[in-house]
Coordinates of C-alpha atoms and ligand atoms in Angstrom, one line a residue:
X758 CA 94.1 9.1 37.7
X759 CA 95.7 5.7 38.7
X760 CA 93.8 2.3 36.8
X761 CA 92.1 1.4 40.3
X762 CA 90.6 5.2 40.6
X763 CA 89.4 4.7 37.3
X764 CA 87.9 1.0 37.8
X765 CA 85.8 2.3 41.0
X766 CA 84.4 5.7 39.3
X767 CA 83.4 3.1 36.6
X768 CA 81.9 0.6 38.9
X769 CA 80.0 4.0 40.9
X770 CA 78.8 5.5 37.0
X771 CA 77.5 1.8 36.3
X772 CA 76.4 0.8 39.9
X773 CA 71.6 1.3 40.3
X774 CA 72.3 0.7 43.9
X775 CA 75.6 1.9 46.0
X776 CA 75.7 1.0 49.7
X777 CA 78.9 2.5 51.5
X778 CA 80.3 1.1 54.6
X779 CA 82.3 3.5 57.3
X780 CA 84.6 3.1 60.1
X781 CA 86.6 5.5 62.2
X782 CA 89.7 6.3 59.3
X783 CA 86.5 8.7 57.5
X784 CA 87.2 10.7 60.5
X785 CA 90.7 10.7 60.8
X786 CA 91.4 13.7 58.6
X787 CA 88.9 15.7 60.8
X788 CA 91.7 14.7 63.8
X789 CA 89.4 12.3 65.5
X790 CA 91.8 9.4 66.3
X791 CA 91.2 6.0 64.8
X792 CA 91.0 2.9 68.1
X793 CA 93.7 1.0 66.3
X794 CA 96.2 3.5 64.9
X795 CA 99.3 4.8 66.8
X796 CA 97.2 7.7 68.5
X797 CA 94.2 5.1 70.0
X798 CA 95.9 5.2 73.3
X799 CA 94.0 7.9 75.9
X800 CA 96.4 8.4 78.9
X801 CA 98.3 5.1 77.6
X802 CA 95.0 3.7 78.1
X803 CA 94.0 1.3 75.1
X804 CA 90.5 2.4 73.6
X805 CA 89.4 -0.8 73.0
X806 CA 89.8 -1.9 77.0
X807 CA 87.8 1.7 77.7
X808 CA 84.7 1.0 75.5
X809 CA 83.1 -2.2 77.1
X810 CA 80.8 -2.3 79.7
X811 CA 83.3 -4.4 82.2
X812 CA 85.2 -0.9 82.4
X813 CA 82.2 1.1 83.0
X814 CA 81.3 -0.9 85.8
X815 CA 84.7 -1.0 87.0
X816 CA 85.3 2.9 87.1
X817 CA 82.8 4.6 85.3
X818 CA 84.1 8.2 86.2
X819 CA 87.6 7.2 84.1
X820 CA 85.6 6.0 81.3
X821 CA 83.3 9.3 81.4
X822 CA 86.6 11.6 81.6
X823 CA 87.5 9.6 78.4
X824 CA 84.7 10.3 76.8
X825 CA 84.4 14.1 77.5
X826 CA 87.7 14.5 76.1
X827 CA 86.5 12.5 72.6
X828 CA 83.4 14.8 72.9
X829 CA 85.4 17.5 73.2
X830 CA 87.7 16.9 70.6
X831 CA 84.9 16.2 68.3
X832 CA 83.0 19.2 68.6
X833 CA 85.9 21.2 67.7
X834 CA 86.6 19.2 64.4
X835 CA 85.0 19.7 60.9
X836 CA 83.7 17.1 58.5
X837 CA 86.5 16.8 56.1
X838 CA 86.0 16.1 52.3
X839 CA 85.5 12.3 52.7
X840 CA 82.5 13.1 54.9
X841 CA 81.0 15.9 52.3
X842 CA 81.2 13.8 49.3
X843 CA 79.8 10.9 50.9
X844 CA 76.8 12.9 52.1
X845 CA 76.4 14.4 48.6
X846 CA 76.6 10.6 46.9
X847 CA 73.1 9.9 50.0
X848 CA 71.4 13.2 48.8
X849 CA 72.2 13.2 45.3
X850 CA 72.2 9.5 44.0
X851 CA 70.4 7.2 46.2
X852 CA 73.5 5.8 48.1
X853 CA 72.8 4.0 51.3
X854 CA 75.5 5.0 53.9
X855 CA 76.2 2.7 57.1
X856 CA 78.8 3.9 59.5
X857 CA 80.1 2.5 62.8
X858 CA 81.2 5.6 63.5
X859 CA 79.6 7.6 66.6
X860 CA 81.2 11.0 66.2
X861 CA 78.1 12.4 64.2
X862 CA 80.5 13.9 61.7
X863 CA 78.2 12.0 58.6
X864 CA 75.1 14.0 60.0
X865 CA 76.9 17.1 60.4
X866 CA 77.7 16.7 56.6
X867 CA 74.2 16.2 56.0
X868 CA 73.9 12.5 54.9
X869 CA 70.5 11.4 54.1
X870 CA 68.7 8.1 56.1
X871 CA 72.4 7.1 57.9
X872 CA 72.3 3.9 59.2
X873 CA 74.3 4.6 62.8
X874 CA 75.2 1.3 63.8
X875 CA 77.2 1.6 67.1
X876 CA 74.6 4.8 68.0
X877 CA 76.2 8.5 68.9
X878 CA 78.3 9.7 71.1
X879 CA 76.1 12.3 71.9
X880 CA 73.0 10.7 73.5
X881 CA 73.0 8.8 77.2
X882 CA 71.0 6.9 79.0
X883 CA 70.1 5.6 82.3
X884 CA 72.4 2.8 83.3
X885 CA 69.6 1.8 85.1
X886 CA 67.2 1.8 82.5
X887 CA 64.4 3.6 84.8
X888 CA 61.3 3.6 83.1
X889 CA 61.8 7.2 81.9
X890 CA 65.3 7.5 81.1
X891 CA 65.6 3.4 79.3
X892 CA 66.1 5.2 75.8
X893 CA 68.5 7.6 74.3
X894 CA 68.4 11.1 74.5
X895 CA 70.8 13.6 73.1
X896 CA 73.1 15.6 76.1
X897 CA 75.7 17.6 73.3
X898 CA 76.9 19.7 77.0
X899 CA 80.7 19.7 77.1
X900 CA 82.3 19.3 79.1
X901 CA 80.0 17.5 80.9
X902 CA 78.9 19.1 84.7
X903 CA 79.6 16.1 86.6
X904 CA 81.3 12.8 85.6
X905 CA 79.7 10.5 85.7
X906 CA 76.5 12.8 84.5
X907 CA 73.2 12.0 86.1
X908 CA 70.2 10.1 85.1
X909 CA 67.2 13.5 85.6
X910 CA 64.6 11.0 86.3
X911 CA 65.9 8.6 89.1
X912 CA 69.4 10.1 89.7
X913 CA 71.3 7.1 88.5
X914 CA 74.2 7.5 86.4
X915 CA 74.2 7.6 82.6
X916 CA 76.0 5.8 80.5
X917 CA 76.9 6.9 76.5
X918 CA 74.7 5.8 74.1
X919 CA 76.9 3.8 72.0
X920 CA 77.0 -0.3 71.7
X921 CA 80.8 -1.3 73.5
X922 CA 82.6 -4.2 72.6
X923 CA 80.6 -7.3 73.3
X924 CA 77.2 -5.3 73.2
X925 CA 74.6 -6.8 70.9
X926 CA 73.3 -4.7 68.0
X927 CA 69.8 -3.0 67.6
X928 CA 68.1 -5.8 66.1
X929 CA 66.2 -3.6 63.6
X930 CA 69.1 -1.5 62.7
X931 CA 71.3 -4.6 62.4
X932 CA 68.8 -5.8 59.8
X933 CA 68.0 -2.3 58.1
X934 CA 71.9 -2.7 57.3
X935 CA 72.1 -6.5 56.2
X936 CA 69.3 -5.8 53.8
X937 CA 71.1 -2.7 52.2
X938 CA 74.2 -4.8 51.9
X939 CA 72.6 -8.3 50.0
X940 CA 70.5 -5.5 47.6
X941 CA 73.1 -3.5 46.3
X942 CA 75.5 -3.7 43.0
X943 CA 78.3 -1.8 44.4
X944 CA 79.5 -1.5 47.9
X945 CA 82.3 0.4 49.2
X946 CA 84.1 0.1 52.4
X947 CA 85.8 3.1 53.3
X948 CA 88.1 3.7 56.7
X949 CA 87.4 0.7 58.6
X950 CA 89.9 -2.6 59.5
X951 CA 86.7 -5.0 59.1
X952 CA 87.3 -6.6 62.7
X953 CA 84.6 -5.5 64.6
X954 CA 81.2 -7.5 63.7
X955 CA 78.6 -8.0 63.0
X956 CA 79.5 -4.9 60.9
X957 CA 82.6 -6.4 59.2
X958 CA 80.4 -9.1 58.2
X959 CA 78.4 -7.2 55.7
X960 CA 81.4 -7.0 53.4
X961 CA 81.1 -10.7 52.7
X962 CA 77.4 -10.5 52.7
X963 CA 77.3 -8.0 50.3
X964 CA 80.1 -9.6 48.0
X965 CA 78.1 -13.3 48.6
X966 CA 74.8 -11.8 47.2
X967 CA 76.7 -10.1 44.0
X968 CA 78.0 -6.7 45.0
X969 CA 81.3 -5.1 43.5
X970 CA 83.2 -4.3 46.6
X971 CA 85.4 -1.7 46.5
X972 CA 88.2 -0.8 49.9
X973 CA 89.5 2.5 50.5
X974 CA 91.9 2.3 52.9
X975 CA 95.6 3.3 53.2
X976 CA 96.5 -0.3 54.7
X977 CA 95.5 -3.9 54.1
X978 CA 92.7 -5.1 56.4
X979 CA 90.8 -8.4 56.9
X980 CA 88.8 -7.2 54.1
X981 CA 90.9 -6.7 51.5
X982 CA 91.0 -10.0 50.0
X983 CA 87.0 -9.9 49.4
X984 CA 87.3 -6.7 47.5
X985 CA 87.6 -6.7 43.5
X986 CA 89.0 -3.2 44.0
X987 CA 90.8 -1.6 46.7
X988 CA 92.3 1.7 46.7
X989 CA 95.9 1.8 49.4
X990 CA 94.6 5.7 49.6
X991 CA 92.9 7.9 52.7
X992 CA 89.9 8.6 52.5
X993 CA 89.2 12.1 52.0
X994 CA 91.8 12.1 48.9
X995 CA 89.9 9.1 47.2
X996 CA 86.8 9.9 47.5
X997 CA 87.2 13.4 46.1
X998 CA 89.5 11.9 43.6
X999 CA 86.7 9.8 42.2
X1000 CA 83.6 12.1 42.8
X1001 CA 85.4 14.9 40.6
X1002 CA 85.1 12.4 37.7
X1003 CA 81.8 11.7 38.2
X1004 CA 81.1 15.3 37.9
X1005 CA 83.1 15.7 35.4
X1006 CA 82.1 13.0 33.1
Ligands
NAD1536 P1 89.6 1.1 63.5 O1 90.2 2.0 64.5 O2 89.6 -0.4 63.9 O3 90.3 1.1 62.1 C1 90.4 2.3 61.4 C2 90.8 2.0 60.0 O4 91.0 3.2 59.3 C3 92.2 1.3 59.9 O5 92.0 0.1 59.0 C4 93.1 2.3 59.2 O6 94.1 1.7 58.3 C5 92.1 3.2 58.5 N1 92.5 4.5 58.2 C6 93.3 5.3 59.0 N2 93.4 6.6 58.4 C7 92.6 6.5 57.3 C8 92.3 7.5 56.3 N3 92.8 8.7 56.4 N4 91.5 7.1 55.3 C9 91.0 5.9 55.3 N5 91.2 4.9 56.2 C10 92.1 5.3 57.2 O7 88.1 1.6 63.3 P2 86.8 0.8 62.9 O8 87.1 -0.2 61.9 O9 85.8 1.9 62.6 O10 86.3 0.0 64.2 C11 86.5 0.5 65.5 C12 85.3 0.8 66.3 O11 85.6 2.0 67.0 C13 84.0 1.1 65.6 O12 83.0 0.4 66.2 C14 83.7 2.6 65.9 O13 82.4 2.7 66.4 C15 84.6 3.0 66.9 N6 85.3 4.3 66.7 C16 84.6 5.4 66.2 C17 85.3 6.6 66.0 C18 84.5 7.7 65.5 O14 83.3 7.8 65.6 N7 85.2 8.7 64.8 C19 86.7 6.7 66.2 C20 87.3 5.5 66.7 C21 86.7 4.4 66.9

């Protein structure tokens, strides 16, 4: 075990509270493409241009067709080891897991109380926000019958139940989060480039209120100079790295 494997299964065997921070590289082991790595391109499409809701209004069958490949893709996949551990660490020692994630790979691992930040790529809702079809509900059909699907209620479309780029947060979700990051001892950062906020912010929340901050992430990110450790490993390998010596301690 390398001197920075041992420091952060030190920091987790000493840490009362552990909160753990997820972005799209948890997944990339299952096959689900990161936005920014070399694969984030759909049709030489950028994702990033995809997921806002400028392009939605613009052509939302294109975005739709790009999202029942993802949903496709996804449903085939697995959660991978980085996933399972991570769940285990929620069940088993009272860790607090946030993900920006919306592949619902964490759930399918069975993490306890997730905190789903940018929602699930499995529920829609009306784009018209009809009275009976304003909130989330889960549609898990793919592919999907039409694109764009329809709204049952008023026949509008439906759009995915994710927050895009430029999309405020859920206000009580947002806070559920901040307030898991300012009251732990340890928090981990695991798979994401910390650009995207408000959820990049609660690195340097956590770190400002006293937190250990620990990055896994095979490359250097925005974030990497707020952690005290950082681990230039993926994910899956890390994690399992460090939760066989908490097991076998
Ligand atoms: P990102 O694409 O901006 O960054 C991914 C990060 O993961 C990079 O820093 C990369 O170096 C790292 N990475 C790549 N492979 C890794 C591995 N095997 N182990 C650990 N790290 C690895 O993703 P982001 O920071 O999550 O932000 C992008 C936004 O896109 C988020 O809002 C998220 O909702 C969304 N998104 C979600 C999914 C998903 O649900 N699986 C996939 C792509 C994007």
């Amino acid at each position: 075990m390398t001197a920075s494997l041992e420091a952060a299964a030190a920091a987790l065997r000493r840490s009362r509270a552990t909160t753990i921070l997820t972005g799209a590289g948890v997944s990339a082991a299952s096959g689900i493409p990161t936005f920014r790595g070399e694969d984030g391109l759909w049709r030489k499409v950028r994702a990033e241009t995809l997921a806002t809701p400028e392009a939605f209004e613009n052509d939302p069958k294109l975005v739709w067709e790009w999202y029942d490949w993802r949903r496709g893709m996804i449903r085939d996949a697995a959660p991978n080891p980085a996933h399972h551990v991570l769940a285990r660490w929620t069940r088993d020692h009272g860790a607090t897991l946030i993900t920006q994630n919306v592949d619902g790979l964490h759930e399918r691992a069975g993490a306890k109380d997730l905190i789903r930040l940018h929602g699930s790529i499995w529920h829609v809702r009306c784009w018209r926000r009809c009275a009976a079809g304003a909130d989330d509900w889960v549609n898990d059909t793919v592919p999907l019958e039409t694109l764009p699907p329809r709204c049952p209620h008023c026949g509008a479309m439906v759009r995915p139940g994710v927050v895009w780029f430029g999309e405020p947060l859920d206000a009580a979700i947002l806070d559920r989060a901040m307030t898991a990051a300012s009251s732990c001892d340890l928090f981990l950062t695991v798979g994401t480039s910390a650009v995207v906020y408000p959820a990049a912010g609660l690195i340097p929340h956590a770190k400002r209120a006293g937190a250990t901050v620990i990055e896994i992430n095979p490359d250097a990110t925005g974030a990497s100079s707020t952690a005290d450790i950082t681990l230039r490993m993926k994910a899956d390998e890390a994690l399992e790295a460090i939760d066989r010596s908490l097991v076998n301690r």
